[in-house]
Amino acid sequence: MSKEIKNIIFDMGNVLLDYSPENCLGDYFPDANDRALVKETIWTSGDWDKLDAGQLTDDEALARWYVALPEHLHEPTREMFLTWHERMPPIDGMTEFVRALKANGYRCYLLSNASLRFPLYKDTYEVLTLLDGHFVSSFYRMAKPDPAIYRKLFETFSLDPEECFFIDDREVNVNASRSVGMRAYQHKTYDIEALRTAMREEGIRI
């Protein structure tokens, strides 16, 4: 018989906050060719993932991008990088959703692939301030879907994986969480009603 779920683990991007490179690029690069080049240099190259995994600092990343990009893109790239977190609006209804879970006695945590910049913006989003703990990949130099990051989360917050329910928008991350003992749901359409139904099927009061 399954244990009662006591802890809800949330991903951040596209679960709690609306995140996409396009949200950042459009305001700084009106030219489509410039946008494509910057996206390739920062995201497609894997540098963004290296920031999330703690393998690059901000200064190291900017230095790499300055080498790869023409000079006229240096300053807008820097400005975009320093302010991109301002372009992650909360997903409608998720703040209230987290608040309802906490009112029903659940502890709620963040497990996110995010860079060392996280402390600069974590208090600007109400939904993040409601959480009982934040586990951010770059500070541990590991990232989802590595099973080690889930085990480190359990160790850090003294969690029993069988008492945890994990929500992420990426299938690979959901599958990895199940491999270490959590129940999980792929939240890929911003459909809170579908999420609520899936959680109720697991006995979660929401």
CSV table of N, CA and C in Angstrom, one decimal, residues 83-193:
chain,number,residue,atom,x,y,z
A,83,THR,N,18.5,40.8,-16.8
A,83,THR,CA,17.1,41.1,-16.4
A,83,THR,C,16.1,40.0,-16.9
A,84,TRP,N,16.6,38.9,-17.4
A,84,TRP,CA,15.7,37.9,-18.0
A,84,TRP,C,14.6,37.4,-17.0
A,85,HIS,N,15.0,37.3,-15.7
A,85,HIS,CA,14.1,36.8,-14.7
A,85,HIS,C,12.9,37.7,-14.5
A,86,GLU,N,12.9,38.9,-15.0
A,86,GLU,CA,11.8,39.8,-14.9
A,86,GLU,C,10.7,39.5,-16.0
A,87,ARG,N,11.1,38.6,-16.9
A,87,ARG,CA,10.2,38.2,-17.9
A,87,ARG,C,9.7,36.7,-17.7
A,88,MET,N,9.5,36.4,-16.5
A,88,MET,CA,8.9,35.1,-16.1
A,88,MET,C,7.6,35.3,-15.3
A,89,PRO,N,6.5,35.7,-16.0
A,89,PRO,CA,5.3,36.0,-15.2
A,89,PRO,C,4.8,34.7,-14.5
A,90,PRO,N,4.2,34.8,-13.3
A,90,PRO,CA,3.6,33.7,-12.6
A,90,PRO,C,2.5,33.1,-13.5
A,91,ILE,N,2.4,31.8,-13.5
A,91,ILE,CA,1.4,31.1,-14.3
A,91,ILE,C,0.0,31.3,-13.5
A,92,ASP,N,-1.0,31.7,-14.3
A,92,ASP,CA,-2.3,32.0,-13.7
A,92,ASP,C,-2.7,30.8,-12.8
A,93,GLY,N,-3.1,31.2,-11.6
A,93,GLY,CA,-3.7,30.3,-10.6
A,93,GLY,C,-2.7,29.5,-9.8
A,94,MET,N,-1.4,29.5,-10.1
A,94,MET,CA,-0.5,28.6,-9.4
A,94,MET,C,-0.2,29.2,-8.0
A,95,THR,N,-0.2,30.5,-7.8
A,95,THR,CA,0.0,31.0,-6.4
A,95,THR,C,-1.1,30.5,-5.5
A,96,GLU,N,-2.3,30.6,-6.0
A,96,GLU,CA,-3.4,30.2,-5.2
A,96,GLU,C,-3.4,28.7,-5.0
A,97,PHE,N,-3.0,28.0,-6.0
A,97,PHE,CA,-2.9,26.5,-5.9
A,97,PHE,C,-1.9,26.1,-4.8
A,98,VAL,N,-0.7,26.7,-4.7
A,98,VAL,CA,0.2,26.4,-3.7
A,98,VAL,C,-0.3,26.8,-2.3
A,99,ARG,N,-1.0,28.0,-2.3
A,99,ARG,CA,-1.5,28.4,-1.0
A,99,ARG,C,-2.6,27.4,-0.5
A,100,ALA,N,-3.4,26.9,-1.4
A,100,ALA,CA,-4.4,25.9,-1.0
A,100,ALA,C,-3.8,24.6,-0.5
A,101,LEU,N,-2.7,24.1,-1.1
A,101,LEU,CA,-2.0,22.9,-0.6
A,101,LEU,C,-1.5,23.1,0.8
A,102,LYS,N,-0.9,24.3,1.0
A,102,LYS,CA,-0.3,24.6,2.3
A,102,LYS,C,-1.4,24.6,3.4
A,103,ALA,N,-2.5,25.2,3.0
A,103,ALA,CA,-3.7,25.3,3.9
A,103,ALA,C,-4.2,23.9,4.3
A,104,ASN,N,-4.0,23.0,3.4
A,104,ASN,CA,-4.4,21.6,3.7
A,104,ASN,C,-3.3,20.8,4.3
A,105,GLY,N,-2.3,21.4,4.7
A,105,GLY,CA,-1.3,20.7,5.5
A,105,GLY,C,-0.1,20.2,4.8
A,106,TYR,N,0.0,20.4,3.5
A,106,TYR,CA,1.2,19.9,2.7
A,106,TYR,C,2.4,20.8,2.8
A,107,ARG,N,3.5,20.2,2.8
A,107,ARG,CA,4.8,21.0,2.7
A,107,ARG,C,5.1,21.0,1.2
A,108,CYS,N,5.5,22.2,0.8
A,108,CYS,CA,5.8,22.4,-0.7
A,108,CYS,C,7.2,22.9,-0.9
A,109,TYR,N,7.9,22.3,-1.9
A,109,TYR,CA,9.3,22.6,-2.1
A,109,TYR,C,9.5,22.9,-3.6
A,110,LEU,N,10.6,23.6,-3.9
A,110,LEU,CA,11.0,23.8,-5.2
A,110,LEU,C,12.2,22.9,-5.6
A,111,LEU,N,12.2,22.3,-6.7
A,111,LEU,CA,13.3,21.6,-7.3
A,111,LEU,C,13.5,22.1,-8.7
A,112,SER,N,14.5,23.0,-8.9
A,112,SER,CA,14.6,23.6,-10.2
A,112,SER,C,16.0,23.6,-10.7
A,113,ASN,N,16.1,23.4,-12.0
A,113,ASN,CA,17.4,23.7,-12.7
A,113,ASN,C,17.4,25.2,-12.9
A,114,ALA,N,18.2,25.9,-12.2
A,114,ALA,CA,18.3,27.3,-12.3
A,114,ALA,C,19.7,27.7,-11.9
A,115,SER,N,20.1,28.9,-12.4
A,115,SER,CA,21.5,29.4,-12.2
A,115,SER,C,21.7,30.0,-10.8
A,116,LEU,N,22.9,30.4,-10.6
A,116,LEU,CA,23.3,31.1,-9.3
A,116,LEU,C,22.6,32.4,-9.1
A,117,ARG,N,21.9,32.9,-10.1
A,117,ARG,CA,21.2,34.2,-10.0
A,117,ARG,C,19.9,34.0,-9.2
A,118,PHE,N,19.5,32.8,-8.9
A,118,PHE,CA,18.2,32.6,-8.2
A,118,PHE,C,18.0,33.5,-7.0
A,119,PRO,N,18.9,33.6,-6.1
A,119,PRO,CA,18.7,34.5,-4.9
A,119,PRO,C,18.3,35.9,-5.2
A,120,LEU,N,18.7,36.4,-6.4
A,120,LEU,CA,18.4,37.8,-6.8
A,120,LEU,C,17.0,38.0,-7.1
A,121,TYR,N,16.2,37.0,-7.4
A,121,TYR,CA,14.8,37.2,-7.8
A,121,TYR,C,13.8,36.3,-7.0
A,122,LYS,N,14.3,35.4,-6.1
A,122,LYS,CA,13.4,34.5,-5.5
A,122,LYS,C,12.3,35.2,-4.6
A,123,ASP,N,12.6,36.3,-4.1
A,123,ASP,CA,11.7,37.0,-3.2
A,123,ASP,C,10.7,37.9,-3.9
A,124,THR,N,10.9,38.0,-5.3
A,124,THR,CA,10.1,38.9,-6.0
A,124,THR,C,8.8,38.2,-6.5
A,125,TYR,N,8.7,36.9,-6.4
A,125,TYR,CA,7.6,36.1,-6.8
A,125,TYR,C,6.9,35.5,-5.6
A,126,GLU,N,5.7,35.9,-5.4
A,126,GLU,CA,5.0,35.5,-4.2
A,126,GLU,C,4.9,33.9,-4.1
A,127,VAL,N,4.7,33.3,-5.2
A,127,VAL,CA,4.6,31.8,-5.2
A,127,VAL,C,5.8,31.2,-4.7
A,128,LEU,N,7.0,31.8,-5.0
A,128,LEU,CA,8.3,31.2,-4.5
A,128,LEU,C,8.4,31.4,-3.0
A,129,THR,N,7.9,32.5,-2.5
A,129,THR,CA,8.0,32.8,-1.0
A,129,THR,C,7.1,31.9,-0.2
A,130,LEU,N,6.1,31.3,-0.8
A,130,LEU,CA,5.2,30.4,-0.1
A,130,LEU,C,5.8,29.0,0.2
A,131,LEU,N,6.9,28.7,-0.5
A,131,LEU,CA,7.4,27.3,-0.4
A,131,LEU,C,8.2,27.1,0.8
A,132,ASP,N,8.3,25.9,1.3
A,132,ASP,CA,9.0,25.6,2.5
A,132,ASP,C,10.5,25.4,2.3
A,133,GLY,N,10.9,25.2,1.1
A,133,GLY,CA,12.3,25.1,0.8
A,133,GLY,C,12.6,25.2,-0.7
A,134,HIS,N,13.8,25.7,-1.0
A,134,HIS,CA,14.2,25.8,-2.4
A,134,HIS,C,15.5,24.9,-2.6
A,135,PHE,N,15.4,24.1,-3.6
A,135,PHE,CA,16.6,23.3,-4.0
A,135,PHE,C,16.9,23.6,-5.5
A,136,VAL,N,18.0,24.4,-5.7
A,136,VAL,CA,18.4,24.9,-7.0
A,136,VAL,C,19.6,24.3,-7.4
A,137,SER,N,19.6,23.8,-8.6
A,137,SER,CA,20.6,22.9,-9.2
A,137,SER,C,22.0,23.5,-9.1
A,138,SER,N,22.2,24.7,-9.5
A,138,SER,CA,23.6,25.3,-9.7
A,138,SER,C,24.3,25.3,-8.3
A,139,PHE,N,23.6,25.4,-7.2
A,139,PHE,CA,24.3,25.4,-5.9
A,139,PHE,C,24.9,24.1,-5.5
A,140,TYR,N,24.4,23.0,-6.2
A,140,TYR,CA,24.9,21.7,-5.9
A,140,TYR,C,25.6,21.1,-7.0
A,141,ARG,N,25.8,21.8,-8.1
A,141,ARG,CA,26.6,21.4,-9.3
A,141,ARG,C,26.0,20.1,-9.8
A,142,MET,N,24.7,20.0,-9.9
A,142,MET,CA,24.0,18.8,-10.5
A,142,MET,C,22.7,19.3,-11.0
A,143,ALA,N,22.1,18.6,-11.9
A,143,ALA,CA,20.9,19.1,-12.5
A,143,ALA,C,20.0,17.9,-12.9
A,144,LYS,N,18.7,18.2,-12.9
A,144,LYS,CA,17.7,17.2,-13.4
A,144,LYS,C,18.1,16.9,-14.9
A,145,PRO,N,17.9,15.6,-15.4
A,145,PRO,CA,17.3,14.5,-14.7
A,145,PRO,C,18.2,13.5,-14.0
A,146,ASP,N,19.4,14.0,-13.6
A,146,ASP,CA,20.3,13.1,-12.9
A,146,ASP,C,19.6,12.6,-11.6
A,147,PRO,N,19.5,11.3,-11.4
A,147,PRO,CA,18.9,10.9,-10.2
A,147,PRO,C,19.5,11.4,-8.9
A,148,ALA,N,20.8,11.7,-8.9
A,148,ALA,CA,21.5,12.2,-7.7
A,148,ALA,C,20.9,13.5,-7.2
A,149,ILE,N,20.3,14.3,-8.1
A,149,ILE,CA,19.7,15.6,-7.6
A,149,ILE,C,18.5,15.3,-6.8
A,150,TYR,N,17.7,14.3,-7.1
A,150,TYR,CA,16.5,14.0,-6.4
A,150,TYR,C,16.9,13.4,-5.0
A,151,ARG,N,17.9,12.6,-5.0
A,151,ARG,CA,18.3,12.0,-3.7
A,151,ARG,C,18.9,13.1,-2.8
A,152,LYS,N,19.6,14.1,-3.4
A,152,LYS,CA,20.1,15.2,-2.6
A,152,LYS,C,19.0,16.0,-2.0
A,153,LEU,N,18.0,16.2,-2.8
A,153,LEU,CA,16.8,16.9,-2.3
A,153,LEU,C,16.2,16.2,-1.1
A,154,PHE,N,16.0,14.9,-1.2
A,154,PHE,CA,15.5,14.1,0.0
A,154,PHE,C,16.4,14.3,1.2
A,155,GLU,N,17.7,14.2,1.0
A,155,GLU,CA,18.6,14.3,2.1
A,155,GLU,C,18.6,15.7,2.7
A,156,THR,N,18.5,16.7,1.9
A,156,THR,CA,18.6,18.1,2.4
A,156,THR,C,17.4,18.4,3.3
A,157,PHE,N,16.2,18.0,2.9
A,157,PHE,CA,15.0,18.3,3.6
A,157,PHE,C,14.4,17.1,4.4
A,158,SER,N,15.1,16.1,4.5
A,158,SER,CA,14.7,14.9,5.3
A,158,SER,C,13.3,14.4,4.8
A,159,LEU,N,13.3,14.1,3.5
A,159,LEU,CA,12.0,13.7,2.8
A,159,LEU,C,12.1,12.2,2.5
A,160,ASP,N,10.9,11.6,2.7
A,160,ASP,CA,10.8,10.2,2.2
A,160,ASP,C,10.2,10.3,0.8
A,161,PRO,N,10.9,9.7,-0.2
A,161,PRO,CA,10.4,9.9,-1.6
A,161,PRO,C,9.0,9.3,-1.8
A,162,GLU,N,8.7,8.3,-1.0
A,162,GLU,CA,7.3,7.7,-1.2
A,162,GLU,C,6.2,8.6,-0.6
A,163,GLU,N,6.6,9.7,0.1
A,163,GLU,CA,5.6,10.6,0.6
A,163,GLU,C,5.7,11.9,-0.2
A,164,CYS,N,6.3,11.9,-1.4
A,164,CYS,CA,6.5,13.1,-2.2
A,164,CYS,C,5.8,12.9,-3.6
A,165,PHE,N,5.2,14.0,-4.0
A,165,PHE,CA,4.6,14.1,-5.4
A,165,PHE,C,5.3,15.2,-6.1
A,166,PHE,N,5.8,14.9,-7.3
A,166,PHE,CA,6.7,15.8,-8.1
A,166,PHE,C,5.9,16.2,-9.3
A,167,ILE,N,6.1,17.6,-9.6
A,167,ILE,CA,5.4,18.2,-10.8
A,167,ILE,C,6.4,18.9,-11.6
A,168,ASP,N,6.6,18.5,-12.9
A,168,ASP,CA,7.5,19.1,-13.8
A,168,ASP,C,6.9,19.1,-15.2
A,169,ASP,N,7.4,20.0,-16.1
A,169,ASP,CA,6.9,20.0,-17.4
A,169,ASP,C,7.6,19.1,-18.4
A,170,ARG,N,8.7,18.6,-18.0
A,170,ARG,CA,9.5,17.7,-18.9
A,170,ARG,C,9.4,16.3,-18.6
A,171,GLU,N,9.1,15.5,-19.6
A,171,GLU,CA,8.9,14.0,-19.3
A,171,GLU,C,10.2,13.4,-18.8
A,172,VAL,N,11.3,13.7,-19.3
A,172,VAL,CA,12.6,13.1,-18.8
A,172,VAL,C,12.8,13.3,-17.3
A,173,ASN,N,12.4,14.5,-16.8
A,173,ASN,CA,12.5,14.8,-15.4
A,173,ASN,C,11.5,14.0,-14.6
A,174,VAL,N,10.3,13.9,-15.1
A,174,VAL,CA,9.3,13.1,-14.4
A,174,VAL,C,9.7,11.7,-14.3
A,175,ASN,N,10.2,11.1,-15.4
A,175,ASN,CA,10.6,9.7,-15.4
A,175,ASN,C,11.7,9.5,-14.4
A,176,ALA,N,12.6,10.4,-14.3
A,176,ALA,CA,13.8,10.3,-13.4
A,176,ALA,C,13.3,10.3,-11.9
A,177,SER,N,12.3,11.2,-11.7
A,177,SER,CA,11.8,11.3,-10.3
A,177,SER,C,11.1,10.0,-9.9
A,178,ARG,N,10.4,9.3,-10.8
A,178,ARG,CA,9.7,8.1,-10.5
A,178,ARG,C,10.7,7.0,-10.3
A,179,SER,N,11.9,7.1,-10.9
A,179,SER,CA,12.9,6.0,-10.8
A,179,SER,C,13.5,6.0,-9.4
A,180,VAL,N,13.4,7.2,-8.7
A,180,VAL,CA,13.9,7.2,-7.3
A,180,VAL,C,12.8,7.2,-6.3
A,181,GLY,N,11.6,6.8,-6.7
A,181,GLY,CA,10.5,6.5,-5.7
A,181,GLY,C,9.4,7.5,-5.5
A,182,MET,N,9.5,8.6,-6.2
A,182,MET,CA,8.4,9.6,-6.1
A,182,MET,C,7.2,9.3,-7.1
A,183,ARG,N,6.0,9.6,-6.7
A,183,ARG,CA,4.9,9.7,-7.7
A,183,ARG,C,5.1,11.1,-8.3
A,184,ALA,N,4.6,11.2,-9.6
A,184,ALA,CA,4.9,12.4,-10.3
A,184,ALA,C,3.9,12.6,-11.4
A,185,TYR,N,3.9,13.9,-11.9
A,185,TYR,CA,2.9,14.3,-13.0
A,185,TYR,C,3.6,15.2,-13.9
A,186,GLN,N,3.5,15.0,-15.2
A,186,GLN,CA,4.0,15.9,-16.2
A,186,GLN,C,3.0,17.0,-16.5
A,187,HIS,N,3.3,18.2,-16.1
A,187,HIS,CA,2.4,19.4,-16.2
A,187,HIS,C,2.9,20.2,-17.4
A,188,LYS,N,2.3,19.9,-18.6
A,188,LYS,CA,2.9,20.4,-19.8
A,188,LYS,C,1.9,21.4,-20.6
A,189,THR,N,0.8,21.6,-20.1
A,189,THR,CA,-0.2,22.5,-20.8
A,189,THR,C,-0.7,23.6,-19.9
A,190,TYR,N,-0.2,23.8,-18.7
A,190,TYR,CA,-0.7,24.9,-17.8
A,190,TYR,C,-2.1,24.6,-17.4
A,191,ASP,N,-2.6,23.3,-17.5
A,191,ASP,CA,-4.0,23.0,-17.2
A,191,ASP,C,-4.0,22.6,-15.7
A,192,ILE,N,-4.4,23.6,-14.9
A,192,ILE,CA,-4.5,23.3,-13.4
A,192,ILE,C,-5.5,22.3,-13.1
A,193,GLU,N,-6.6,22.3,-13.8
A,193,GLU,CA,-7.7,21.4,-13.5
A,193,GLU,C,-7.2,19.9,-13.7
